[in-house]
PDB file of C-alpha atoms and ligand atoms in Angstrom:
ATOM      1  CA  UNK A   1      -1.947  13.996 -26.664  1.00 68.00           C
ATOM      2  CA  UNK A   2       1.449  15.458 -26.269  1.00 73.00           C
ATOM      3  CA  UNK A   3       0.092  19.019 -26.993  1.00 82.00           C
ATOM      4  CA  UNK A   4      -2.226  18.415 -24.007  1.00 80.00           C
ATOM      5  CA  UNK A   5       0.704  17.237 -21.879  1.00 76.00           C
ATOM      6  CA  UNK A   6       2.844  20.018 -22.853  1.00 83.00           C
ATOM      7  CA  UNK A   7       0.030  22.585 -22.157  1.00 85.00           C
ATOM      8  CA  UNK A   8      -0.658  20.708 -18.750  1.00 78.00           C
ATOM      9  CA  UNK A   9       3.111  21.245 -17.902  1.00 78.00           C
ATOM     10  CA  UNK A  10       3.058  24.897 -18.659  1.00 83.00           C
ATOM     11  CA  UNK A  11       0.301  25.533 -16.042  1.00 85.00           C
ATOM     12  CA  UNK A  12       1.499  27.078 -12.612  1.00 85.00           C
ATOM     13  CA  UNK A  13       2.906  24.203 -10.255  1.00 81.00           C
ATOM     14  CA  UNK A  14       0.011  24.643  -7.840  1.00 84.00           C
ATOM     15  CA  UNK A  15      -2.535  23.389 -10.423  1.00 88.00           C
ATOM     16  CA  UNK A  16      -1.610  19.769 -10.291  1.00 86.00           C
ATOM     17  CA  UNK A  17      -1.793  19.148  -6.411  1.00 87.00           C
ATOM     18  CA  UNK A  18      -5.111  21.194  -6.309  1.00 91.00           C
ATOM     19  CA  UNK A  19      -6.440  18.983  -9.027  1.00 92.00           C
ATOM     20  CA  UNK A  20      -5.358  15.817  -7.310  1.00 91.00           C
ATOM     21  CA  UNK A  21      -7.228  16.985  -4.016  1.00 93.00           C
ATOM     22  CA  UNK A  22     -10.354  17.705  -6.046  1.00 94.00           C
ATOM     23  CA  UNK A  23     -10.449  14.443  -7.854  1.00 94.00           C
ATOM     24  CA  UNK A  24      -9.501  12.217  -4.901  1.00 94.00           C
ATOM     25  CA  UNK A  25     -12.242  13.973  -2.751  1.00 95.00           C
ATOM     26  CA  UNK A  26     -14.867  13.423  -5.265  1.00 95.00           C
ATOM     27  CA  UNK A  27     -14.034   9.872  -5.883  1.00 94.00           C
ATOM     28  CA  UNK A  28     -13.935   9.095  -2.162  1.00 93.00           C
ATOM     29  CA  UNK A  29     -17.192  10.858  -1.301  1.00 95.00           C
ATOM     30  CA  UNK A  30     -18.803   9.209  -4.442  1.00 95.00           C
ATOM     31  CA  UNK A  31     -17.616   5.707  -3.543  1.00 93.00           C
ATOM     32  CA  UNK A  32     -18.985   5.960   0.014  1.00 90.00           C
ATOM     33  CA  UNK A  33     -22.455   7.493  -0.828  1.00 93.00           C
ATOM     34  CA  UNK A  34     -22.769   4.739  -3.545  1.00 93.00           C
ATOM     35  CA  UNK A  35     -21.909   1.845  -1.084  1.00 90.00           C
ATOM     36  CA  UNK A  36     -23.933   3.122   1.655  1.00 89.00           C
ATOM     37  CA  UNK A  37     -27.075   3.924  -0.058  1.00 88.00           C
ATOM     38  CA  UNK A  38     -27.451   2.219  -3.423  1.00 88.00           C
ATOM     39  CA  UNK A  39     -27.863  -1.268  -4.782  1.00 88.00           C
ATOM     40  CA  UNK A  40     -25.062  -2.973  -6.791  1.00 90.00           C
ATOM     41  CA  UNK A  41     -26.576  -5.416  -9.152  1.00 90.00           C
ATOM     42  CA  UNK A  42     -28.867  -4.684 -12.205  1.00 91.00           C
ATOM     43  CA  UNK A  43     -29.695  -7.566 -14.674  1.00 90.00           C
ATOM     44  CA  UNK A  44     -26.074  -8.689 -16.012  1.00 89.00           C
ATOM     45  CA  UNK A  45     -24.281  -5.962 -14.530  1.00 94.00           C
ATOM     46  CA  UNK A  46     -22.629  -5.528 -11.301  1.00 94.00           C
ATOM     47  CA  UNK A  47     -21.218  -2.149 -10.070  1.00 95.00           C
ATOM     48  CA  UNK A  48     -17.310  -2.540  -9.693  1.00 94.00           C
ATOM     49  CA  UNK A  49     -17.645  -0.969  -6.329  1.00 93.00           C
ATOM     50  CA  UNK A  50     -19.803  -3.931  -5.103  1.00 90.00           C
ATOM     51  CA  UNK A  51     -18.321  -7.082  -6.849  1.00 84.00           C
ATOM     52  CA  UNK A  52     -19.348 -10.124  -5.214  1.00 79.00           C
ATOM     53  CA  UNK A  53     -20.746  -8.287  -2.165  1.00 83.00           C
ATOM     54  CA  UNK A  54     -23.779  -7.121  -4.538  1.00 78.00           C
ATOM     55  CA  UNK A  55     -25.634 -10.507  -3.650  1.00 74.00           C
ATOM     56  CA  UNK A  56     -24.498 -10.907  -0.140  1.00 80.00           C
ATOM     57  CA  UNK A  57     -26.861 -10.611   2.729  1.00 80.00           C
ATOM     58  CA  UNK A  58     -25.353  -9.561   6.082  1.00 85.00           C
ATOM     59  CA  UNK A  59     -26.561 -11.169   9.329  1.00 85.00           C
ATOM     60  CA  UNK A  60     -29.196  -9.391  11.405  1.00 85.00           C
ATOM     61  CA  UNK A  61     -26.830  -8.672  14.346  1.00 90.00           C
ATOM     62  CA  UNK A  62     -24.622  -6.440  11.830  1.00 87.00           C
ATOM     63  CA  UNK A  63     -25.396  -2.665  12.476  1.00 86.00           C
ATOM     64  CA  UNK A  64     -27.473  -1.099   9.883  1.00 82.00           C
ATOM     65  CA  UNK A  65     -24.744   1.542   8.887  1.00 82.00           C
ATOM     66  CA  UNK A  66     -22.486  -1.393   7.716  1.00 87.00           C
ATOM     67  CA  UNK A  67     -23.218  -2.409   4.265  1.00 87.00           C
ATOM     68  CA  UNK A  68     -21.994  -5.561   2.403  1.00 88.00           C
ATOM     69  CA  UNK A  69     -19.591  -3.560  -0.068  1.00 89.00           C
ATOM     70  CA  UNK A  70     -17.867  -2.191   3.037  1.00 89.00           C
ATOM     71  CA  UNK A  71     -16.474  -5.917   3.577  1.00 87.00           C
ATOM     72  CA  UNK A  72     -14.780  -5.625   0.131  1.00 88.00           C
ATOM     73  CA  UNK A  73     -13.789  -1.786  -0.471  1.00 88.00           C
ATOM     74  CA  UNK A  74     -11.174  -1.797   2.246  1.00 91.00           C
ATOM     75  CA  UNK A  75      -9.180  -3.887  -0.190  1.00 94.00           C
ATOM     76  CA  UNK A  76      -9.013  -1.497  -3.207  1.00 93.00           C
ATOM     77  CA  UNK A  77      -9.086   1.583  -0.975  1.00 92.00           C
ATOM     78  CA  UNK A  78      -6.189   0.144   1.141  1.00 93.00           C
ATOM     79  CA  UNK A  79      -4.394  -0.851  -1.972  1.00 95.00           C
ATOM     80  CA  UNK A  80      -4.752   2.619  -3.466  1.00 95.00           C
ATOM     81  CA  UNK A  81      -3.962   4.488  -0.112  1.00 93.00           C
ATOM     82  CA  UNK A  82      -0.710   2.578   0.217  1.00 95.00           C
ATOM     83  CA  UNK A  83       0.324   2.738  -3.483  1.00 95.00           C
ATOM     84  CA  UNK A  84       3.759   4.194  -3.975  1.00 94.00           C
ATOM     85  CA  UNK A  85       2.451   6.486  -6.739  1.00 93.00           C
ATOM     86  CA  UNK A  86      -0.648   7.616  -4.525  1.00 92.00           C
ATOM     87  CA  UNK A  87       1.467   8.302  -1.411  1.00 91.00           C
ATOM     88  CA  UNK A  88       3.494  10.801  -3.345  1.00 88.00           C
ATOM     89  CA  UNK A  89       0.359  12.445  -4.806  1.00 88.00           C
ATOM     90  CA  UNK A  90      -1.349  12.691  -1.507  1.00 86.00           C
ATOM     91  CA  UNK A  91       1.550  13.911   0.421  1.00 85.00           C
ATOM     92  CA  UNK A  92       1.980  16.664  -2.139  1.00 84.00           C
ATOM     93  CA  UNK A  93      -1.575  17.599  -2.500  1.00 88.00           C
ATOM     94  CA  UNK A  94      -3.176  16.933   0.824  1.00 87.00           C
ATOM     95  CA  UNK A  95      -0.211  17.569   3.037  1.00 83.00           C
ATOM     96  CA  UNK A  96       1.670  19.996   0.967  1.00 80.00           C
ATOM     97  CA  UNK A  97       4.796  18.223   1.871  1.00 75.00           C
ATOM     98  CA  UNK A  98       6.237  19.373  -0.447  1.00 73.00           C
ATOM     99  CA  UNK A  99       3.440  20.334  -2.816  1.00 74.00           C
ATOM    100  CA  UNK A 100       5.659  19.897  -6.017  1.00 72.00           C
ATOM    101  CA  UNK A 101       9.110  20.008  -7.299  1.00 71.00           C
ATOM    102  CA  UNK A 102       8.603  23.162  -9.320  1.00 64.00           C
ATOM    103  CA  UNK A 103      10.259  26.352  -8.905  1.00 57.00           C
ATOM    104  CA  UNK A 104       8.505  28.220  -6.174  1.00 63.00           C
ATOM    105  CA  UNK A 105       6.995  25.260  -4.794  1.00 62.00           C
ATOM    106  CA  UNK A 106       9.629  24.011  -2.302  1.00 61.00           C
ATOM    107  CA  UNK A 107       9.234  27.390  -0.345  1.00 65.00           C
ATOM    108  CA  UNK A 108       5.662  26.469   0.463  1.00 66.00           C
ATOM    109  CA  UNK A 109       7.099  23.228   2.274  1.00 67.00           C
ATOM    110  CA  UNK A 110       5.655  23.652   5.727  1.00 66.00           C
ATOM    111  CA  UNK A 111       8.760  22.192   7.748  1.00 69.00           C
ATOM    112  CA  UNK A 112      12.399  22.498   7.183  1.00 70.00           C
ATOM    113  CA  UNK A 113      14.072  19.750   5.104  1.00 67.00           C
ATOM    114  CA  UNK A 114      16.334  18.950   8.111  1.00 69.00           C
ATOM    115  CA  UNK A 115      13.221  17.853  10.220  1.00 71.00           C
ATOM    116  CA  UNK A 116      12.205  15.458   7.662  1.00 70.00           C
ATOM    117  CA  UNK A 117      11.679  12.088   9.505  1.00 71.00           C
ATOM    118  CA  UNK A 118      10.210   9.704   6.788  1.00 71.00           C
ATOM    119  CA  UNK A 119       7.188   7.798   6.928  1.00 76.00           C
ATOM    120  CA  UNK A 120       6.718   7.354  10.880  1.00 75.00           C
ATOM    121  CA  UNK A 121       3.885   6.590  13.297  1.00 78.00           C
ATOM    122  CA  UNK A 122       0.533   5.702  11.451  1.00 78.00           C
ATOM    123  CA  UNK A 123       2.452   5.878   8.169  1.00 79.00           C
ATOM    124  CA  UNK A 124       4.509   2.716   8.748  1.00 81.00           C
ATOM    125  CA  UNK A 125       1.205   1.031   7.760  1.00 84.00           C
ATOM    126  CA  UNK A 126       2.149   1.956   4.280  1.00 85.00           C
ATOM    127  CA  UNK A 127       4.490  -1.140   4.482  1.00 87.00           C
ATOM    128  CA  UNK A 128       1.676  -3.440   4.322  1.00 93.00           C
ATOM    129  CA  UNK A 129       1.168  -2.485   0.604  1.00 96.00           C
ATOM    130  CA  UNK A 130       2.226  -5.879  -0.874  1.00 95.00           C
ATOM    131  CA  UNK A 131      -0.548  -7.614   1.377  1.00 96.00           C
ATOM    132  CA  UNK A 132      -3.182  -5.268  -0.118  1.00 96.00           C
ATOM    133  CA  UNK A 133      -1.711  -6.500  -3.708  1.00 97.00           C
ATOM    134  CA  UNK A 134      -2.208 -10.085  -2.811  1.00 96.00           C
ATOM    135  CA  UNK A 135      -5.582  -9.351  -1.624  1.00 96.00           C
ATOM    136  CA  UNK A 136      -6.460  -7.109  -4.709  1.00 96.00           C
ATOM    137  CA  UNK A 137      -5.571 -10.064  -7.025  1.00 96.00           C
ATOM    138  CA  UNK A 138      -8.893 -11.878  -5.765  1.00 95.00           C
ATOM    139  CA  UNK A 139     -11.047  -8.665  -6.586  1.00 95.00           C
ATOM    140  CA  UNK A 140      -9.372  -8.304  -9.888  1.00 97.00           C
ATOM    141  CA  UNK A 141     -10.119 -11.954 -10.774  1.00 96.00           C
ATOM    142  CA  UNK A 142     -13.799 -11.532  -9.688  1.00 95.00           C
ATOM    143  CA  UNK A 143     -14.064  -8.229 -11.756  1.00 96.00           C
ATOM    144  CA  UNK A 144     -12.768 -10.171 -14.751  1.00 97.00           C
ATOM    145  CA  UNK A 145     -15.437 -12.891 -14.075  1.00 95.00           C
ATOM    146  CA  UNK A 146     -18.277 -10.037 -13.889  1.00 95.00           C
ATOM    147  CA  UNK A 147     -17.047  -8.478 -17.058  1.00 96.00           C
ATOM    148  CA  UNK A 148     -17.286 -11.708 -18.772  1.00 96.00           C
ATOM    149  CA  UNK A 149     -20.791 -12.204 -17.544  1.00 95.00           C
ATOM    150  CA  UNK A 150     -21.828  -9.080 -19.225  1.00 95.00           C
ATOM    151  CA  UNK A 151     -21.620 -10.934 -22.461  1.00 96.00           C
ATOM    152  CA  UNK A 152     -24.389 -13.352 -21.319  1.00 94.00           C
ATOM    153  CA  UNK A 153     -27.742 -11.653 -20.353  1.00 90.00           C
ATOM    154  CA  UNK A 154     -29.963 -13.312 -17.929  1.00 87.00           C
ATOM    155  CA  UNK A 155     -32.469 -14.317 -20.450  1.00 87.00           C
ATOM    156  CA  UNK A 156     -29.805 -16.484 -22.093  1.00 88.00           C
ATOM    157  CA  UNK A 157     -27.629 -16.326 -25.371  1.00 91.00           C
ATOM    158  CA  UNK A 158     -24.864 -13.861 -26.211  1.00 94.00           C
ATOM    159  CA  UNK A 159     -24.522 -10.247 -26.566  1.00 94.00           C
ATOM    160  CA  UNK A 160     -22.352  -7.339 -26.993  1.00 95.00           C
ATOM    161  CA  UNK A 161     -23.558  -4.116 -25.532  1.00 96.00           C
ATOM    162  CA  UNK A 162     -22.179  -0.851 -24.789  1.00 97.00           C
ATOM    163  CA  UNK A 163     -22.129  -1.912 -21.196  1.00 96.00           C
ATOM    164  CA  UNK A 164     -20.319  -4.868 -21.946  1.00 97.00           C
ATOM    165  CA  UNK A 165     -17.435  -2.982 -23.605  1.00 97.00           C
ATOM    166  CA  UNK A 166     -17.303  -0.606 -20.639  1.00 98.00           C
ATOM    167  CA  UNK A 167     -16.839  -3.423 -18.068  1.00 98.00           C
ATOM    168  CA  UNK A 168     -14.215  -4.951 -20.150  1.00 98.00           C
ATOM    169  CA  UNK A 169     -12.247  -1.669 -20.674  1.00 98.00           C
ATOM    170  CA  UNK A 170     -12.649  -1.247 -16.779  1.00 98.00           C
ATOM    171  CA  UNK A 171     -11.222  -4.423 -15.917  1.00 98.00           C
ATOM    172  CA  UNK A 172      -8.272  -4.276 -18.395  1.00 98.00           C
ATOM    173  CA  UNK A 173      -7.381  -0.598 -16.912  1.00 98.00           C
ATOM    174  CA  UNK A 174      -7.789  -1.947 -13.231  1.00 98.00           C
ATOM    175  CA  UNK A 175      -5.656  -5.090 -14.176  1.00 98.00           C
ATOM    176  CA  UNK A 176      -3.043  -2.769 -15.799  1.00 98.00           C
ATOM    177  CA  UNK A 177      -2.908  -0.600 -12.656  1.00 98.00           C
ATOM    178  CA  UNK A 178      -2.543  -3.752 -10.345  1.00 98.00           C
ATOM    179  CA  UNK A 179      -0.069  -5.555 -12.250  1.00 97.00           C
ATOM    180  CA  UNK A 180       2.212  -2.559 -12.743  1.00 97.00           C
ATOM    181  CA  UNK A 181       2.503  -2.341  -9.032  1.00 97.00           C
ATOM    182  CA  UNK A 182       6.067  -1.876  -7.680  1.00 96.00           C
ATOM    183  CA  UNK A 183       5.355  -4.906  -5.326  1.00 95.00           C
ATOM    184  CA  UNK A 184       4.408  -7.205  -8.162  1.00 95.00           C
ATOM    185  CA  UNK A 185       7.624  -6.066 -10.025  1.00 95.00           C
ATOM    186  CA  UNK A 186       9.785  -6.948  -7.010  1.00 93.00           C
ATOM    187  CA  UNK A 187       7.886 -10.314  -6.499  1.00 92.00           C
ATOM    188  CA  UNK A 188       8.538 -11.694 -10.037  1.00 89.00           C
ATOM    189  CA  UNK A 189      11.924 -10.502 -10.553  1.00 85.00           C
ATOM    190  CA  UNK A 190      13.116  -7.556  -8.570  1.00 81.00           C
ATOM    191  CA  UNK A 191      14.300  -9.741  -5.734  1.00 81.00           C
ATOM    192  CA  UNK A 192      16.862 -11.753  -7.737  1.00 82.00           C
ATOM    193  CA  UNK A 193      20.351 -10.781  -8.090  1.00 82.00           C
ATOM    194  CA  UNK A 194      21.217 -13.157 -11.170  1.00 84.00           C
ATOM    195  CA  UNK A 195      18.739 -14.485 -13.600  1.00 81.00           C
ATOM    196  CA  UNK A 196      21.180 -16.576 -15.550  1.00 80.00           C
ATOM    197  CA  UNK A 197      21.988 -18.393 -12.387  1.00 82.00           C
ATOM    198  CA  UNK A 198      18.316 -19.286 -11.478  1.00 76.00           C
ATOM    199  CA  UNK A 199      16.311 -22.241 -12.684  1.00 77.00           C
ATOM    200  CA  UNK A 200      13.728 -20.630 -15.528  1.00 74.00           C
ATOM    201  CA  UNK A 201      15.691 -17.419 -15.052  1.00 78.00           C
ATOM    202  CA  UNK A 202      15.373 -16.349 -18.636  1.00 83.00           C
ATOM    203  CA  UNK A 203      11.544 -16.671 -18.758  1.00 85.00           C
ATOM    204  CA  UNK A 204      11.545 -14.712 -15.436  1.00 86.00           C
ATOM    205  CA  UNK A 205      13.670 -12.010 -16.809  1.00 89.00           C
ATOM    206  CA  UNK A 206      11.194 -11.730 -19.819  1.00 90.00           C
ATOM    207  CA  UNK A 207       8.391 -11.418 -17.420  1.00 91.00           C
ATOM    208  CA  UNK A 208      10.242  -8.918 -15.263  1.00 92.00           C
ATOM    209  CA  UNK A 209      10.879  -6.745 -18.421  1.00 92.00           C
ATOM    210  CA  UNK A 210       7.165  -6.786 -19.325  1.00 94.00           C
ATOM    211  CA  UNK A 211       6.066  -5.797 -16.007  1.00 95.00           C
ATOM    212  CA  UNK A 212       8.800  -3.027 -15.791  1.00 95.00           C
ATOM    213  CA  UNK A 213       7.266  -1.652 -19.006  1.00 96.00           C
ATOM    214  CA  UNK A 214       3.730  -1.689 -17.584  1.00 96.00           C
ATOM    215  CA  UNK A 215       5.206  -0.321 -14.276  1.00 96.00           C
ATOM    216  CA  UNK A 216       6.788   2.790 -16.161  1.00 96.00           C
ATOM    217  CA  UNK A 217       3.395   3.984 -16.705  1.00 96.00           C
ATOM    218  CA  UNK A 218       1.986   3.203 -13.453  1.00 97.00           C
ATOM    219  CA  UNK A 219       0.794   6.611 -12.582  1.00 95.00           C
ATOM    220  CA  UNK A 220      -1.201   6.816 -15.645  1.00 95.00           C
ATOM    221  CA  UNK A 221      -2.741   3.453 -14.783  1.00 97.00           C
ATOM    222  CA  UNK A 222      -3.675   4.855 -11.421  1.00 97.00           C
ATOM    223  CA  UNK A 223      -5.563   7.507 -13.049  1.00 96.00           C
ATOM    224  CA  UNK A 224      -7.154   5.867 -16.032  1.00 97.00           C
ATOM    225  CA  UNK A 225      -8.356   2.989 -13.781  1.00 97.00           C
ATOM    226  CA  UNK A 226      -9.878   5.495 -11.141  1.00 97.00           C
ATOM    227  CA  UNK A 227     -11.637   7.244 -13.933  1.00 97.00           C
ATOM    228  CA  UNK A 228     -12.890   3.962 -15.656  1.00 97.00           C
ATOM    229  CA  UNK A 229     -14.115   2.779 -12.170  1.00 97.00           C
ATOM    230  CA  UNK A 230     -16.183   6.031 -11.875  1.00 96.00           C
ATOM    231  CA  UNK A 231     -17.438   6.011 -15.374  1.00 97.00           C
ATOM    232  CA  UNK A 232     -18.507   2.247 -15.097  1.00 97.00           C
ATOM    233  CA  UNK A 233     -20.429   2.812 -11.993  1.00 96.00           C
ATOM    234  CA  UNK A 234     -22.146   5.977 -13.326  1.00 97.00           C
ATOM    235  CA  UNK A 235     -23.049   4.156 -16.606  1.00 97.00           C
ATOM    236  CA  UNK A 236     -24.411   1.319 -14.053  1.00 96.00           C
ATOM    237  CA  UNK A 237     -26.683   3.889 -12.337  1.00 96.00           C
ATOM    238  CA  UNK A 238     -27.948   5.461 -15.535  1.00 97.00           C
ATOM    239  CA  UNK A 239     -29.088   2.145 -16.817  1.00 96.00           C
ATOM    240  CA  UNK A 240     -30.450   1.127 -13.619  1.00 94.00           C
ATOM    241  CA  UNK A 241     -32.531   4.170 -13.150  1.00 94.00           C
ATOM    242  CA  UNK A 242     -33.807   4.063 -16.859  1.00 95.00           C
ATOM    243  CA  UNK A 243     -32.088   7.427 -17.640  1.00 96.00           C
ATOM    244  CA  UNK A 244     -30.392   5.471 -20.720  1.00 95.00           C
ATOM    245  CA  UNK A 245     -30.867   2.207 -22.401  1.00 95.00           C
ATOM    246  CA  UNK A 246     -27.943  -0.041 -22.810  1.00 94.00           C
ATOM    247  CA  UNK A 247     -27.363  -0.197 -26.513  1.00 93.00           C
ATOM    248  CA  UNK A 248     -26.970  -3.851 -27.817  1.00 93.00           C
ATOM    249  CA  UNK A 249     -24.534  -4.028 -30.556  1.00 94.00           C
ATOM    250  CA  UNK A 250     -24.733  -7.875 -31.099  1.00 90.00           C
ATOM    251  CA  UNK A 251     -27.573  -9.969 -29.543  1.00 82.00           C
ATOM    252  CA  UNK A 252     -30.137  -8.863 -27.354  1.00 67.00           C
TER     253      UNK A 252
HETATM  254 FE1  FES B 301       0.913   1.510  -6.839  1.00 75.37          FE
HETATM  255 FE2  FES B 301       1.520  -1.009  -5.841  1.00 75.37          FE
HETATM  256  S1  FES B 301       2.866   0.808  -6.212  1.00 75.37           S
HETATM  257  S2  FES B 301      -0.324  -0.187  -6.611  1.00 75.37           S
END
């Protein structure tokens, strides 16, 4: 793994921003196509892009181009779009502002440093990140419930299938991303000046230290969870269309 990281770092500086543009564009297009055109539930599995909206029927007066998962997807999309890490990633890769820190990259910066004015205009909306975090907790709780349900097929009994493991790994990674959020770290201890002065301060300090360790790898969780969402939905589509069979390790 360390040799892969070392090899990645030796690549030209523009490889990273261009890769980010490619991956985020593919992920965005894929998720919109899926929620616009496809179903979200098959036997014991629910696509992570649909969650509880997979069984939701919209009233007849709602225009046809609006689908149930759209009522949900704004939460994870808003959470990621306002995430401190993703902001850095897309300012660099989509806006080239600046594209990287590497030698040679700063000359590509489209404006002079003295003209930098921070996140203004529409970008002040990034400050609502903590509210997206609160809403995401509901989504994460539901995804845990759906991962748990994959161990119990509709015909009854208990199973461990390849799909159950994929759903479980996905929600673990999505949870790691969500709870390594800077807003959560601030909420549970980053807003305190003195732990020993506060009631329950030592427990809070321990929790804060744990979240800080998780937080140190926030960029990695951001990418791992993005890929796991994609992989889980692709697996879902493959078993739903009969291209592959969900292999049962136990039960079934
Ligand atoms: Fe990335 Fe909150 S900072 S999810």
